[in-house]
Coordinates of C-alpha atoms in Angstrom, one line a residue:
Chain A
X24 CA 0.0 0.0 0.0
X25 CA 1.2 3.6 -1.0
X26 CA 2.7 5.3 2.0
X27 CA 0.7 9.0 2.4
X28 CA 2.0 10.7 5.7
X29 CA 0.0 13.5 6.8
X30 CA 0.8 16.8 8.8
X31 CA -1.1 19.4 10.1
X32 CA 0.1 22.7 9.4
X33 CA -1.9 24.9 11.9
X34 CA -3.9 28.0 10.8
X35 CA -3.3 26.8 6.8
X36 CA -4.8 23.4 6.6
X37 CA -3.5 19.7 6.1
X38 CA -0.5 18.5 3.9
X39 CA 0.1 14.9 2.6
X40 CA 2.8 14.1 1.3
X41 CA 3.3 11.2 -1.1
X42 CA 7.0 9.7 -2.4
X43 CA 6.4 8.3 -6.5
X44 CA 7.9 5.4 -8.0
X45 CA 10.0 7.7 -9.9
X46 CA 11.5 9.0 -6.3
X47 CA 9.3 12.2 -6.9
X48 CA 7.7 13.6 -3.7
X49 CA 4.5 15.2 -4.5
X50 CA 3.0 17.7 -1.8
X51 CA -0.5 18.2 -1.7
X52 CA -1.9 21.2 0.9
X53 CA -5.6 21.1 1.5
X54 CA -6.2 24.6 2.5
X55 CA -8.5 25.6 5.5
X56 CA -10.0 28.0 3.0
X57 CA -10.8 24.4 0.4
X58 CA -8.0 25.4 -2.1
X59 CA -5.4 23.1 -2.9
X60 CA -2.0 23.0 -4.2
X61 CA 0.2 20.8 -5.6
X62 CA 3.9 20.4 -5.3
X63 CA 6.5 18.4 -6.9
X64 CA 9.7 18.5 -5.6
X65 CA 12.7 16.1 -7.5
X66 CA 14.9 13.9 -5.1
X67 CA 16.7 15.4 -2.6
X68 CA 15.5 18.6 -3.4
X69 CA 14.4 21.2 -1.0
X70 CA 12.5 24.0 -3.7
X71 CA 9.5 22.7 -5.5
X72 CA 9.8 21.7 -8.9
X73 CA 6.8 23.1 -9.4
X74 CA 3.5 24.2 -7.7
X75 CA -0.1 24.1 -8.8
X76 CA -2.7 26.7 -7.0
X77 CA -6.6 24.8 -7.4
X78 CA -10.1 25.7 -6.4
X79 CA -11.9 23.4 -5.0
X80 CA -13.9 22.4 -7.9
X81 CA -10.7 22.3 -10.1
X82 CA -8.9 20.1 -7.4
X83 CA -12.1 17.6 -7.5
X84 CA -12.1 17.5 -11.3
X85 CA -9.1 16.8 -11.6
X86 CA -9.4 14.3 -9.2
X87 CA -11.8 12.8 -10.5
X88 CA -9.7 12.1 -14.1
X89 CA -7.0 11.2 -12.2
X90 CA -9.1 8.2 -10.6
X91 CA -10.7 7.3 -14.0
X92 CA -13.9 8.4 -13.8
X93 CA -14.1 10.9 -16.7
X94 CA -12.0 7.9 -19.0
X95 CA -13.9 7.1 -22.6
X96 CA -13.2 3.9 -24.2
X97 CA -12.4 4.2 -27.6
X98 CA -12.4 0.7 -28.3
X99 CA -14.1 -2.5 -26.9
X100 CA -11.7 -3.5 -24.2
X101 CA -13.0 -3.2 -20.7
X102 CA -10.8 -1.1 -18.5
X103 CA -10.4 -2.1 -14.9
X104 CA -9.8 -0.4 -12.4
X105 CA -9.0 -2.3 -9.0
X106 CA -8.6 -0.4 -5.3
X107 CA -7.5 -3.6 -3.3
X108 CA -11.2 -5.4 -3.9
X109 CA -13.0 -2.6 -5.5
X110 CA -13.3 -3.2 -9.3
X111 CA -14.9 -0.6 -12.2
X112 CA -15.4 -2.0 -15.7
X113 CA -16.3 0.1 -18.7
X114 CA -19.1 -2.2 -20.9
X115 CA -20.4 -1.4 -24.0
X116 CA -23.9 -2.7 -24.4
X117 CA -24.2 -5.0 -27.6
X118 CA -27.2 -5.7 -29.7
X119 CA -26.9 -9.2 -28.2
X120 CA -26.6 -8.4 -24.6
X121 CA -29.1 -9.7 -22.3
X122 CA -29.0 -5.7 -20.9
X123 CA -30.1 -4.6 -24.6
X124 CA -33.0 -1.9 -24.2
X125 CA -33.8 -2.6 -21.2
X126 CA -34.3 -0.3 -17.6
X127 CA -31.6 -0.9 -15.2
X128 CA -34.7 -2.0 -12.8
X129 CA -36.1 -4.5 -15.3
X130 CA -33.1 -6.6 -15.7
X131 CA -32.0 -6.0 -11.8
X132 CA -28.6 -6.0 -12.4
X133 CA -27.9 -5.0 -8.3
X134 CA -30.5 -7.8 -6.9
X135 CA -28.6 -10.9 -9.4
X136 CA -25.2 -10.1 -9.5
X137 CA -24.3 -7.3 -6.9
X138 CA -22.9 -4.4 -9.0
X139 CA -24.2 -1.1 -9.3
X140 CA -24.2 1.4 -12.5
X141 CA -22.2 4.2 -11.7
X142 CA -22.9 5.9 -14.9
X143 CA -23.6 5.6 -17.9
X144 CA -22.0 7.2 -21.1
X145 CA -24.0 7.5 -24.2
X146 CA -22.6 9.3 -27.4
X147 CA -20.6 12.3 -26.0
X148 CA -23.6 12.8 -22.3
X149 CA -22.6 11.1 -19.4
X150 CA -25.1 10.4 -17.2
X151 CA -24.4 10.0 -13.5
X152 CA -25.9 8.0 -11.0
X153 CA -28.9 6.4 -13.5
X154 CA -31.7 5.6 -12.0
X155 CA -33.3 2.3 -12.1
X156 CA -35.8 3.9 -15.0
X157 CA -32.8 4.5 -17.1
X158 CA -33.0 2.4 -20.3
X159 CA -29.6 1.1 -21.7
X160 CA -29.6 1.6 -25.3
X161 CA -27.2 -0.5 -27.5
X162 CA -24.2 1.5 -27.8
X163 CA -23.5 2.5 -24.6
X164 CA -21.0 2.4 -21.8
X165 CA -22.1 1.6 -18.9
X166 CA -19.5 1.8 -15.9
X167 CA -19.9 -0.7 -13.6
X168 CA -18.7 -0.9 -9.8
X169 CA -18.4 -4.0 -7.5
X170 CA -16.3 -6.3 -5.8
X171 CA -14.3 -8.4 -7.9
X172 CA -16.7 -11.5 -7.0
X173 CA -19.6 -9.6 -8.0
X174 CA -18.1 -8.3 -11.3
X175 CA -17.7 -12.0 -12.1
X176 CA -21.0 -13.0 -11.6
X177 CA -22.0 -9.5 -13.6
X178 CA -19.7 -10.4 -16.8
X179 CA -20.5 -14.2 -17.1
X180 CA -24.4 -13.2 -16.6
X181 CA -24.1 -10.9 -19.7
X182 CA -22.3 -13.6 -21.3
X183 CA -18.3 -12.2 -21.1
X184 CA -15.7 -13.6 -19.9
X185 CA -13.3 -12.0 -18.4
X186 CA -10.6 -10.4 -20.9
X187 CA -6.9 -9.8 -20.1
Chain B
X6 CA -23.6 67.8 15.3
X7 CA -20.9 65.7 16.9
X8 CA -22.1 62.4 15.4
X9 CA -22.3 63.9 12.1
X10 CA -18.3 65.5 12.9
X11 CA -17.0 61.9 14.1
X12 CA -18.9 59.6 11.1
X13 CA -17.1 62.0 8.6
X14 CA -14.0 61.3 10.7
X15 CA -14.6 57.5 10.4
X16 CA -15.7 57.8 6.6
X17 CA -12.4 59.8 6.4
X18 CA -9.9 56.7 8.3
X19 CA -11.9 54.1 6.1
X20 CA -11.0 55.9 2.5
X21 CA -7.3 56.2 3.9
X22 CA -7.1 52.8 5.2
X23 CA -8.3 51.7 1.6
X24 CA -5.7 53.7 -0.2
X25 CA -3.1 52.2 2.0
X26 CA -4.3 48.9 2.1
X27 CA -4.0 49.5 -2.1
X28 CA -0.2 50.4 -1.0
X29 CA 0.2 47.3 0.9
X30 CA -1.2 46.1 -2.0
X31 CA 1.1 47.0 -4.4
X32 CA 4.1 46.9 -2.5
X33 CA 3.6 43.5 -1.5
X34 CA 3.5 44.3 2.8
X35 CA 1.2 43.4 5.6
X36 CA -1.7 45.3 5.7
X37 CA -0.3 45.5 9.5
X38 CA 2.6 47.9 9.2
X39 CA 1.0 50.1 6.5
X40 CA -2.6 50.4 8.7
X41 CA -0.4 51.8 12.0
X42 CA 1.3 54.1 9.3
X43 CA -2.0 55.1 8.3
X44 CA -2.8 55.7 12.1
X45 CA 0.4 58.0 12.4
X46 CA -0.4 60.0 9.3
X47 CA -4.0 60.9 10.2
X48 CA -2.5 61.8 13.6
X49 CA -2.6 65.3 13.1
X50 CA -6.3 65.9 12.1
X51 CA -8.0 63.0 13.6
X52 CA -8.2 63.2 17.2
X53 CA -9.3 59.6 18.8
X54 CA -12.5 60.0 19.8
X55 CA -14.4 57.6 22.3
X56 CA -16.2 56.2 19.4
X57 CA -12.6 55.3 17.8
X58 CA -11.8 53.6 20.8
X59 CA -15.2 51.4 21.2
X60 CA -14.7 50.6 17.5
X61 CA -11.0 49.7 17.8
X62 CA -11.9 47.3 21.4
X63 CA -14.4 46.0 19.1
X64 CA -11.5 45.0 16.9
X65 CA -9.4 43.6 19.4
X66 CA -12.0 41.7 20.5
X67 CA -12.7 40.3 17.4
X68 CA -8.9 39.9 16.2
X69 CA -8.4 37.6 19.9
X70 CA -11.7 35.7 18.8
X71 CA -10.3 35.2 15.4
X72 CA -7.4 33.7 17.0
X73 CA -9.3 31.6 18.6
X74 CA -11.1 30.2 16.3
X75 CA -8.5 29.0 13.9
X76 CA -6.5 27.7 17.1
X77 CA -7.5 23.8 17.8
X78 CA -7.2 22.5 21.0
X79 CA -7.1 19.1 19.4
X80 CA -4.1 19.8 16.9
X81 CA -2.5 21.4 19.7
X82 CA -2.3 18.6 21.7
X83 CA -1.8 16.0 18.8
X84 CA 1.3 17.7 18.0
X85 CA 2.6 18.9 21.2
X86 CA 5.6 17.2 21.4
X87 CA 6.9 18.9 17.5
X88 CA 5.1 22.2 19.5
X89 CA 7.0 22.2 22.2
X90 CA 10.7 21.2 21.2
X91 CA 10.9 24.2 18.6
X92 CA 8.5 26.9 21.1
X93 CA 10.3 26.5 24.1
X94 CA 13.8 27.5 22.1
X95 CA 11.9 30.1 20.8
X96 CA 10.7 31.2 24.1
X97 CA 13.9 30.6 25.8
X98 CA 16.2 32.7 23.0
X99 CA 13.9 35.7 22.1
X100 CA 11.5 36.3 26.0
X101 CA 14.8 37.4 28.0
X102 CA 15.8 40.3 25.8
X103 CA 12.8 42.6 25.6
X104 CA 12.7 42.0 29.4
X105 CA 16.7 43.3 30.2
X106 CA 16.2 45.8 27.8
X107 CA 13.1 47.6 29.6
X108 CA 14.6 47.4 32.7
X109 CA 17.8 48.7 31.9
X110 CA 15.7 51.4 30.1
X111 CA 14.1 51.8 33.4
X112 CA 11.0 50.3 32.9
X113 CA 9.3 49.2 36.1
X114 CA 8.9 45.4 36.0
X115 CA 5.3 45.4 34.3
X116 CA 6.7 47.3 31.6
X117 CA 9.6 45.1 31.7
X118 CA 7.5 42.3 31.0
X119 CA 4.7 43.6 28.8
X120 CA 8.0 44.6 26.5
X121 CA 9.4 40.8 26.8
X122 CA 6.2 39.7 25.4
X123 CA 6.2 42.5 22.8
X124 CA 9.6 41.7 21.5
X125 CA 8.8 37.6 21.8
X126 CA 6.0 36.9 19.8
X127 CA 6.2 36.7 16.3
X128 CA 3.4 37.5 13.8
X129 CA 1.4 34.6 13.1
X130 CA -1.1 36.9 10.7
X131 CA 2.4 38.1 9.0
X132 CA 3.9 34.9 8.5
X133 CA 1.2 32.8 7.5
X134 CA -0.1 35.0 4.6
X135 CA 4.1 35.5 4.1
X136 CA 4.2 31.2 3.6
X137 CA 1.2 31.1 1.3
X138 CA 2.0 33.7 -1.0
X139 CA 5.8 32.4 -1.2
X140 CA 4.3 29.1 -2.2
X141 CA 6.5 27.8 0.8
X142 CA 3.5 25.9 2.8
X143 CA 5.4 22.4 1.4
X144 CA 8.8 22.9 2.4
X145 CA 10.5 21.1 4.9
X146 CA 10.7 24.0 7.7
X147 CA 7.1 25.7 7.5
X148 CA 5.8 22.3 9.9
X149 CA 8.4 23.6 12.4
X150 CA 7.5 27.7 11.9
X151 CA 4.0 27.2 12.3
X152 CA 4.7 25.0 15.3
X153 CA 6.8 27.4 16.8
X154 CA 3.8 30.1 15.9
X155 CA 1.2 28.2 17.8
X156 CA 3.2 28.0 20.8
X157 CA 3.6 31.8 21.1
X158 CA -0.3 32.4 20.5
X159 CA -0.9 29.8 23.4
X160 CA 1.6 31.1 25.4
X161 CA 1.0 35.1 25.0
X162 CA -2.8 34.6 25.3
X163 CA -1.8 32.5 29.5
X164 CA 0.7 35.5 29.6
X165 CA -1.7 37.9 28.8
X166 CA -4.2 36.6 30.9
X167 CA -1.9 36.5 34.3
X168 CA -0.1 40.3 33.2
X169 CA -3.5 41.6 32.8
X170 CA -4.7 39.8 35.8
X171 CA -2.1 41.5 38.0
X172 CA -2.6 45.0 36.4
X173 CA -6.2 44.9 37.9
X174 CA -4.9 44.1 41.2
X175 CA -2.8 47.2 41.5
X176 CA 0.2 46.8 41.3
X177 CA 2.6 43.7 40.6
X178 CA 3.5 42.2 44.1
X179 CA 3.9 38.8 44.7
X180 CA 0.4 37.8 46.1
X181 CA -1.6 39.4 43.7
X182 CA 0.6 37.7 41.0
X183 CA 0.1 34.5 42.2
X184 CA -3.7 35.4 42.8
X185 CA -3.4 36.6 38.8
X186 CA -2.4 32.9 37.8
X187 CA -4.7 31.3 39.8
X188 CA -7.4 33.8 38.2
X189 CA -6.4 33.5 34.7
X190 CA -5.8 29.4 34.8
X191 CA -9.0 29.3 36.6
X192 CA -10.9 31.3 34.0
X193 CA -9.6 29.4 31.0
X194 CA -9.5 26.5 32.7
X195 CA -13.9 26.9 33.4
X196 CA -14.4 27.5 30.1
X197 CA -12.3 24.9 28.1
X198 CA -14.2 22.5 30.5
X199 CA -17.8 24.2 29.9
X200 CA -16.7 24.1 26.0
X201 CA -15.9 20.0 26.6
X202 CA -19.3 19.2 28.5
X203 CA -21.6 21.2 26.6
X204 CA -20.5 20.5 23.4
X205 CA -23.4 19.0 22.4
X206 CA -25.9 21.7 23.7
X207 CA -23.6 24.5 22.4
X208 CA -23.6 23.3 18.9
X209 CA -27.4 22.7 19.3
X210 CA -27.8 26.3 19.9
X211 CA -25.9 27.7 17.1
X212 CA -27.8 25.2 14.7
X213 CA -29.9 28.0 13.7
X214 CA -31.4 28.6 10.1
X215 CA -31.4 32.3 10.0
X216 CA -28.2 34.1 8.9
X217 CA -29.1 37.2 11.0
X218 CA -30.1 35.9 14.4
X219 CA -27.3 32.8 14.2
X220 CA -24.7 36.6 13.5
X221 CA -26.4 37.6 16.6
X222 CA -26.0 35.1 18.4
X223 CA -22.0 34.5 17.7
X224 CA -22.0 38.3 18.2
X225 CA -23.9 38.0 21.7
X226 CA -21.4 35.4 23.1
X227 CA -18.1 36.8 22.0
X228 CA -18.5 40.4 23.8
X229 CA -20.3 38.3 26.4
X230 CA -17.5 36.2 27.3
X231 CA -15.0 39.0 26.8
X232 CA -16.9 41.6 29.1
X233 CA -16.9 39.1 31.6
X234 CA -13.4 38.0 31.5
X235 CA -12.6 42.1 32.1
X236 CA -15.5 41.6 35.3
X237 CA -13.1 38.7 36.4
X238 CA -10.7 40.9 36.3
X239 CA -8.3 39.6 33.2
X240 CA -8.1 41.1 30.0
X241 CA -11.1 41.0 27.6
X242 CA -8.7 39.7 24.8
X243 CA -8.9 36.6 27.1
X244 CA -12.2 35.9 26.6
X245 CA -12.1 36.9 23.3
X246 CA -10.2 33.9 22.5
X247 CA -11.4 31.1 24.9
X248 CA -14.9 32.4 23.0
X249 CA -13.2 31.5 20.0
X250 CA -11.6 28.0 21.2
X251 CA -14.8 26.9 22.3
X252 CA -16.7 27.9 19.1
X253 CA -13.7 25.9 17.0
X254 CA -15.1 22.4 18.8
X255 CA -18.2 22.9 16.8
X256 CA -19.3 22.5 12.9
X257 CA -20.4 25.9 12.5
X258 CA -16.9 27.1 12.4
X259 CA -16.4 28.5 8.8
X260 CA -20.0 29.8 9.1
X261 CA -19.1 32.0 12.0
X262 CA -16.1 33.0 9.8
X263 CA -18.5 34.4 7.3
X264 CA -20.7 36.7 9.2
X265 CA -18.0 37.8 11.5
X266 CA -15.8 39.1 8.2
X267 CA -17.1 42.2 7.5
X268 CA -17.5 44.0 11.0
X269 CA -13.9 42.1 11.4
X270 CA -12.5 44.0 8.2
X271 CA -13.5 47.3 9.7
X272 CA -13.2 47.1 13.6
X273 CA -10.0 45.4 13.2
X274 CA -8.4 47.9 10.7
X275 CA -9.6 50.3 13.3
X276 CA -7.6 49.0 16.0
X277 CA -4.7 49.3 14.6
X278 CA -5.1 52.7 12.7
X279 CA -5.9 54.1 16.8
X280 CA -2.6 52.0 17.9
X281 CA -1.1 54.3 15.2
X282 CA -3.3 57.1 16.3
X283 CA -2.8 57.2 19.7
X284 CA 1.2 56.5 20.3
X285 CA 2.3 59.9 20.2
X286 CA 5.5 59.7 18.3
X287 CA 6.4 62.8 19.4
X288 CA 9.9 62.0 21.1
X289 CA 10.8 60.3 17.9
X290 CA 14.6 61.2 18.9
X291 CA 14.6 59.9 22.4
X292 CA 12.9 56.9 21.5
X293 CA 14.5 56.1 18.1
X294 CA 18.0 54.4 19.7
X295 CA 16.3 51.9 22.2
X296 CA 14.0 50.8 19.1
X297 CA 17.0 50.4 16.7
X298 CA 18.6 48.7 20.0
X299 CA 15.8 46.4 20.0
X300 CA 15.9 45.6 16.5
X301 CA 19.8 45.0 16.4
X302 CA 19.4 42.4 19.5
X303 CA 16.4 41.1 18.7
X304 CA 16.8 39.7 15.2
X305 CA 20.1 37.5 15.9
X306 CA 17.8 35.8 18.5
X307 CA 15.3 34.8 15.9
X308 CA 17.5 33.4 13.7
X309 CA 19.1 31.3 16.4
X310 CA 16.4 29.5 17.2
X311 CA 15.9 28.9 13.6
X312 CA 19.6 27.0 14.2
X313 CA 18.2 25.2 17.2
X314 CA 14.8 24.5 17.1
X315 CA 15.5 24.2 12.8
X316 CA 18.3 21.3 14.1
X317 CA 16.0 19.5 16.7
X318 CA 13.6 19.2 13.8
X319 CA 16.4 17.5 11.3
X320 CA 16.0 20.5 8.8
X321 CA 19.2 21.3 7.0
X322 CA 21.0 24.5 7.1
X323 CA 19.4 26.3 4.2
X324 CA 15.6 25.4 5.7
X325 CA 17.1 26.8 9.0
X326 CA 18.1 30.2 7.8
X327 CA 14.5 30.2 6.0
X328 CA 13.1 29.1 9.4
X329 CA 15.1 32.3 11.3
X330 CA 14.5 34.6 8.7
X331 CA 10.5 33.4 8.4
X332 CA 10.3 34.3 12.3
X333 CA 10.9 38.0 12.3
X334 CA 8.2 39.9 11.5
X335 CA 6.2 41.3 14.8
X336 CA 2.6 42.4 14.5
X337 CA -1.1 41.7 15.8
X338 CA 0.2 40.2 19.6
X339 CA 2.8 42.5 20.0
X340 CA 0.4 45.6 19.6
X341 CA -2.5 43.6 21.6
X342 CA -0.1 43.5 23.9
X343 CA 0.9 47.4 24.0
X344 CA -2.8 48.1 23.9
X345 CA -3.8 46.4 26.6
X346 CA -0.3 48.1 28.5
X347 CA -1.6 51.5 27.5
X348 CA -4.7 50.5 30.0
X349 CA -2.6 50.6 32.8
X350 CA -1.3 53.7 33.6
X351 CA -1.4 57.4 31.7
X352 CA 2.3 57.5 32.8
X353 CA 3.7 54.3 32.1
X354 CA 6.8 54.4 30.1
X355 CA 6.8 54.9 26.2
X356 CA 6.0 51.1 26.0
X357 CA 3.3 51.9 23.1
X358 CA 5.4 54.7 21.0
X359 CA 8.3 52.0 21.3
X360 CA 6.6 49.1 20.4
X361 CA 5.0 51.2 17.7
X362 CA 8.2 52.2 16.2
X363 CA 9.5 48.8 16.2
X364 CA 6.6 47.2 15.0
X365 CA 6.9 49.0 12.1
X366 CA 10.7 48.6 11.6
X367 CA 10.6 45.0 12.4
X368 CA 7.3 44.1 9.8
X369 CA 8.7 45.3 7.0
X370 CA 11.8 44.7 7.6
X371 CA 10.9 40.8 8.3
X372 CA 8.7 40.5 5.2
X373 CA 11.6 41.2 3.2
X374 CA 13.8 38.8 5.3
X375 CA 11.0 36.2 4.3
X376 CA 10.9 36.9 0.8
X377 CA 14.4 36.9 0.2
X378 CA 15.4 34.0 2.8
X379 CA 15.7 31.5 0.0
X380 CA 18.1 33.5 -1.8
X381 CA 20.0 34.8 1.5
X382 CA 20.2 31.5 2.6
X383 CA 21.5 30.2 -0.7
X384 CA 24.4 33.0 -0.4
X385 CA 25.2 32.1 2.9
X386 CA 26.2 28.7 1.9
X387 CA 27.9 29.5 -1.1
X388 CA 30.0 31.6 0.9
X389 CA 30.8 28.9 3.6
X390 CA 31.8 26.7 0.8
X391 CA 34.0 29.1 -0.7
X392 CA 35.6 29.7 2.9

């Protein structure tokens, strides 16, 4: 597990600090006032390499990229993402998918196999949190969260295998 | 007539604290040094008035609540040990000198001490807004400065709280001093506790919808708890600031932030545009040498305990010099401090034209320090290598 040590700095606001793989440190100071910036600072080196001021909204954006949220697939491979058990898959919905044109509800994808919809992409709109009305048309991405049991069960009952 | 004569005088101190906060501004300085400037300058056609004076308590009240507010009890303690190795250096290296120096000025021993205290504490407001705007809030010495910064608020505010204690009984013998103590731990002691067993009914009675009565409210209890610390005998700045540690324990904090600003922006500018105002500059030539005295002794000091308390904390030399050269600028505590030194006696020794004076000097003077400590500290090493 990644090593983050935190500090309090008093009267400006929290700082963790994280050591790369590439023996970067990066700095990041979460502001009493909800702005944030970034450092990077090269081995051994005591000036930063380079600082980034961001608003709060900018720092959750970002953050949000960053964690692969805002990630389009641009081809057919699922994309996973696993936080120790967590995992997220990107799947397109084919004509022959058992999910084809179908509400969320109808097939009860959370009641058989565990996994939730996080969101769905569809053309360039990404939809957020679908509700259980939402209807998944053939051609879209839905992004999928679980536990890596669940996902299982949710790819072999749309009829995929895992791919590597 | 009169009100109409003083509101033009106040309309009058705002537009020139504006221009010269635009200075500050531009010039890059605390709005600290350049508001007391303002004060001196305006010296000669505004006369303080009482309505001045109820504004600029109004301001130190609210600066000490301020205080209080961002100061948590809980980080305090977390980090008490990193607190205490670099703030007791601090104390021990920069509290003795203010204190020679009055009495050898011939000071009587309040003085002496209210000068100690003066010449101590560094400015947390200063050096703060200094370590943001130098982009320096990462670097390896600024966990250690702001350490060192939290100590001196916690410590002025006791020593505030026992000096001011003593003042109201007279004069400093030793009873009344030990009295003082017992007073001020007493006082701060009954409200931390109150603030730990009503927690939960406290923040049930600031849950309030309405912007305007929950304002009141926060309004109600800071002057409240500051008017009685003064019935109690201790400063009100005291309970200015315990009112602001206890409203820190609760969610509401960064609401009370909010309504408090704008009265804060005013009554605080105020306060120190009156400390300006009212310290009589008039022997600039007697008092000029023990200020430059002050500054001469007192900056070494500050840079030693960036080599101590900097060593203790395994920074290397270059984050020391920044560390010394981050810790000189004097500001809010050091005037609180003369202010509430003024309220002793009418002829107490130039403690407020001096502290005035050096104020000045030593916040602009540190600023630059800070700005430039990279670069000094750069220089010095390159010139110990090439030695």
């Amino acid at each position: 597990m990644l090593e983050v040590k935190e500090a309090d700095l008093p009267a400006i606001g929290k700082k963790f600090t994280i050591e790369t793989e590439a023996e970067e440190t990066v700095v990041i100071i979460m502001r009493l006032t909800g702005e944030r910036e970034v450092y990077r600072f090269l081995k051994d080196k005591e000036e930063p390499e380079s600082v980034t001021n961001l608003t709060e909204e900018e720092a959750r954006t970002i953050g949000n990229i960053l964690a692969g949220a805002y990630f389009e697939p641009v081809h057919e491979k699922a994309v996973e993402l696993v936080m120790k058990q967590l995992s997220m898959e990107w799947i397109k919905v084919e004509e022959d998918s058992p999910l084809a044109n179908k509400t969320i509800g109808e097939v009860g994808i959370r009641k058989k196999t565990g996994v939730s919809v996080v969101s769905i992409l569809r053309d360039a709109k990404y939809i957020p949190n679908p509700l259980p009305s939402e209807t998944m048309h053939v051609g879209d991405t839905l992004v999928v969260l679980g536990s890596s049991e669940q996902m299982k069960k949710f790819l072999s009952f749309i009829g995929k295998s895992r791919e590597e | 007539m009169e009100v109409s004569t003083t509101l033009f005088e106040m309309g009058l101190t705002c537009l020139v604290l504006f221009l010269s906060g635009l200075l500050a501004k531009k010039v890059k300085l605390s709005l600290i040094p350049l508001y007391i400037l303002a004060g001196l300058a305006i010296s000669r056609f505004v006369k303080p008035t009482i309505i001045m004076e109820f504004m600029s308590t109004v301001g130190l009240i609210l600066l000490l609540f301020l205080i209080g507010l961002e100061f948590t009890l809980e980080s305090f303690l977390k980090n008490r040990k990193k607190i205490l190795a670099g703030g007791l250096y601090d104390l021990a290296l920069n509290f003795p000198v203010g204190l020679v120096i009055g009495l050898l000025l011939g000071f009587d021993w309040l003085c002496s001490l209210f000068l100690a205290g003066i010449v101590y504490v560094s400015s947390s407001a200063i050096i703060c807004k200094g370590v943001v705007e130098l982009k320096r809030s990462a670097n390896p010495e600024t966990e250690c400065l702001l350490g060192i910064l939290v100590f001196e608020d916690l410590f002025i505010v006791l020593y505030l709280a026992i000096l001011s204690g003593a003042i109201a009984n007279g004069r400093t013998e030793l009873l009344p001093v030990g009295l003082a103590i017992f007073k001020a731990v007493g006082f701060c002691a009954a409200l931390i506790i109150i603030a730990k067993v009503f927690k939960k009914y406290i923040e049930m009675a600031l849950d309030i919808e309405s912007t305007e009565l929950f304002a009141l409210l926060i309004f109600a209890i800071v002057i409240l708890t500051a008017t009685s610390a003064e019935a109690v005998g201790l400063s009100m700045a005291i309970g200015a600031f315990l009112a602001g540690l206890v409203i820190s324990e609760t969610s509401q904090k960064s609401r009370v932030l909010e309504v408090v600003a704008p009265l804060q922006y005013l009554t605080v500018a105020i306060f120190f545009v009156s400390f300006g105002l009212t310290s009589q500059l008039t022997n600039l030539k007697e008092i000029y040498p023990v200020v430059i005295f002050l500054v001469v002794a007192s900056v070494p000091l500050k840079l030693l305990t960036g080599f101590f308390a900097g060593k203790g904390y395994g920074l290397s030399r270059r984050a020391q010099w920044r560390l010394g050269l981050s810790l000189l600028p004097r500001g809010e505590f050091s005037v609180v401090l003369a202010t509430v030194a003024m309220g002793i006696t009418a002829t107490h020794p130039p403690v407020n034209a001096v502290t005035t004076l050096y104020v000045l000097i030593i916040a602009v003077l540190g600023s630059i320090a800070m700005k430039y400590a990279d670069a000094f500290a750069k220089w010095m090493e390159g010139k110990k290598t090439m030695v």
